[in-house]
GROMACS .gro file of C-alpha atoms in nm:
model
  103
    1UNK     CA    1  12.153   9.112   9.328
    2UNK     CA    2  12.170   8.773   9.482
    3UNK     CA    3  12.332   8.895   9.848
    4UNK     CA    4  12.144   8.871  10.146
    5UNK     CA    5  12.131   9.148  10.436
    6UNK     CA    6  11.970   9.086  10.790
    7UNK     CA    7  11.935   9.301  11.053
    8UNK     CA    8  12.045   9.626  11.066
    9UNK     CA    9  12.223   9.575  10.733
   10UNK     CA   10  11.891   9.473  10.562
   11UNK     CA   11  11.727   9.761  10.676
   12UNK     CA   12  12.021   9.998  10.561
   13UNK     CA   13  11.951   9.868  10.237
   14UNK     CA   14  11.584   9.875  10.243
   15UNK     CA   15  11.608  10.244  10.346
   16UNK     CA   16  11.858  10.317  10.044
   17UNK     CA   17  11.642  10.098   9.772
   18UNK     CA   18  11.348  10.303   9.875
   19UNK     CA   19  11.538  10.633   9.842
   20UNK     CA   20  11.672  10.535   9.510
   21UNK     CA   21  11.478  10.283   9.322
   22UNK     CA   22  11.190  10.349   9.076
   23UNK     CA   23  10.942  10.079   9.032
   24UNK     CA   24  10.887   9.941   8.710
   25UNK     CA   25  10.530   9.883   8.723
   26UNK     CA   26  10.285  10.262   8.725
   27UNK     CA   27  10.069  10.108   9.022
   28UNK     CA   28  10.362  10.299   9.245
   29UNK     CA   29  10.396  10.613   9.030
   30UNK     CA   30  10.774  10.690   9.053
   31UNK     CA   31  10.816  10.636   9.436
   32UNK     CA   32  10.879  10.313   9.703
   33UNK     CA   33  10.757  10.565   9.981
   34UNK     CA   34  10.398  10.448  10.009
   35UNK     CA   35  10.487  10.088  10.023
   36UNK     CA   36  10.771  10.091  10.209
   37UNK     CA   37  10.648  10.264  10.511
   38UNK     CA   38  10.899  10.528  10.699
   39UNK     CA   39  10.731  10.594  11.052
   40UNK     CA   40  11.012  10.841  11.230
   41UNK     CA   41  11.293  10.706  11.070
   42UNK     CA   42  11.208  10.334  11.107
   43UNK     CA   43  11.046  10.099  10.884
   44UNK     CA   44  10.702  10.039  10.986
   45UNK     CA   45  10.521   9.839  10.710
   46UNK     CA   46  10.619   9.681  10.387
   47UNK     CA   47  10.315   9.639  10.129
   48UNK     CA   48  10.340   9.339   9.877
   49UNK     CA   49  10.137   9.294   9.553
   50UNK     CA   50  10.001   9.004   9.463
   51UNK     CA   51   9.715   8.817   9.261
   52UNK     CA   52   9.515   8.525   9.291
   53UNK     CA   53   9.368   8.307   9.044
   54UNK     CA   54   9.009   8.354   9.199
   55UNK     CA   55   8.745   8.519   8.995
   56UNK     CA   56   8.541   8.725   9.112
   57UNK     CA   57   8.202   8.658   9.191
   58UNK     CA   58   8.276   8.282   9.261
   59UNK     CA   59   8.025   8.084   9.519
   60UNK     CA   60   8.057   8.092   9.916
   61UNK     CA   61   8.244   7.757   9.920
   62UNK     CA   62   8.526   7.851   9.639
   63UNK     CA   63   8.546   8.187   9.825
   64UNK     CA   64   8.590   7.980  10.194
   65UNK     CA   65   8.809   7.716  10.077
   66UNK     CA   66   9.018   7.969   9.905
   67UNK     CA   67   9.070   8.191  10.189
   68UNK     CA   68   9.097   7.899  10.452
   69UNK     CA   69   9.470   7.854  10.207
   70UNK     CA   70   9.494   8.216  10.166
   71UNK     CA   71   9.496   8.211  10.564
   72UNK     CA   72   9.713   7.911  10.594
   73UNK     CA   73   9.973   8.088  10.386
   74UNK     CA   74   9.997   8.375  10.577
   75UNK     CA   75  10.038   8.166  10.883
   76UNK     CA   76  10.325   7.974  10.767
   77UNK     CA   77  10.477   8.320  10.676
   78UNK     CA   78  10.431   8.504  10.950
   79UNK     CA   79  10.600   8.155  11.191
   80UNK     CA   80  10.884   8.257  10.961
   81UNK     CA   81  10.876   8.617  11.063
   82UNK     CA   82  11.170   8.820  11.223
   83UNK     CA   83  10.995   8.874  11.597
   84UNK     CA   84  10.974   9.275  11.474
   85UNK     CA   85  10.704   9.165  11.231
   86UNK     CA   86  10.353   9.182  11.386
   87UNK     CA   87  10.122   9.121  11.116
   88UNK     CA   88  10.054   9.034  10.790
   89UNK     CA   89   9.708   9.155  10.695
   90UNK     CA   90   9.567   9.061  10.340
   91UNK     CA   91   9.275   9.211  10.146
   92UNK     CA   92   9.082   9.220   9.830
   93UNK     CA   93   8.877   9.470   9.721
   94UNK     CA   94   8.553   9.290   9.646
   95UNK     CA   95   8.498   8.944   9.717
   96UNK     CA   96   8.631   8.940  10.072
   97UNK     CA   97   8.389   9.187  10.186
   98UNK     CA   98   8.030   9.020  10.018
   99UNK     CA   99   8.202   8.682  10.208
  100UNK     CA  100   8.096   8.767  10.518
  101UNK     CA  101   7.703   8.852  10.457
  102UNK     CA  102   7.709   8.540  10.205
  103UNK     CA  103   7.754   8.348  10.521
   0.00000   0.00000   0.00000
């Protein structure tokens, strides 16, 4: 704990903790391998859990403004991206997709 890899080392170790770690949460079962994604040999995606305070079911405008910062995030994340790292996509389950035909 506390070192930091780049490059080839970080990926060295990302390739080992996902060999050889067990999460600690059941949401992963006993295995890294489906979010730390192995395409050929080479890390392809890397899937982070998070929550939001939203509630569910909140109006159109609490849902907008709080995916306008939602989206704004990402953005500043993915300016801080190594130049490998094409996307950062972001979901949730329910209220993202009534947004769109609340519109």
């Amino acid at each position: 704990g506390g070192q930091r890899y780049e490059g080839p080392e970080f990926i060295k170790k990302l390739k080992e903790f996902r060999k050889v770690a067990q999460p600690q949460t059941p949401i992963e079962l006993s295995t890294w391998a489906k979010s730390i994604g192995l395409v050929n040999g080479e890390i392809k995606y890397v899937t982070i859990l998070g929550k939001m305070t939203l509630r569910t079911n909140r109006g159109v405008t609490v849902k907008e403004d709080t995916l306008a910062v939602l989206e704004a995030f990402i953005a500043r994340q993915q300016s801080k991206a190594p130049p490998g790292m094409k996307h950062i996509l972001h979901s949730v389950p329910f209220d993202w997709a009534w947004l769109v035909t609340s519109l």
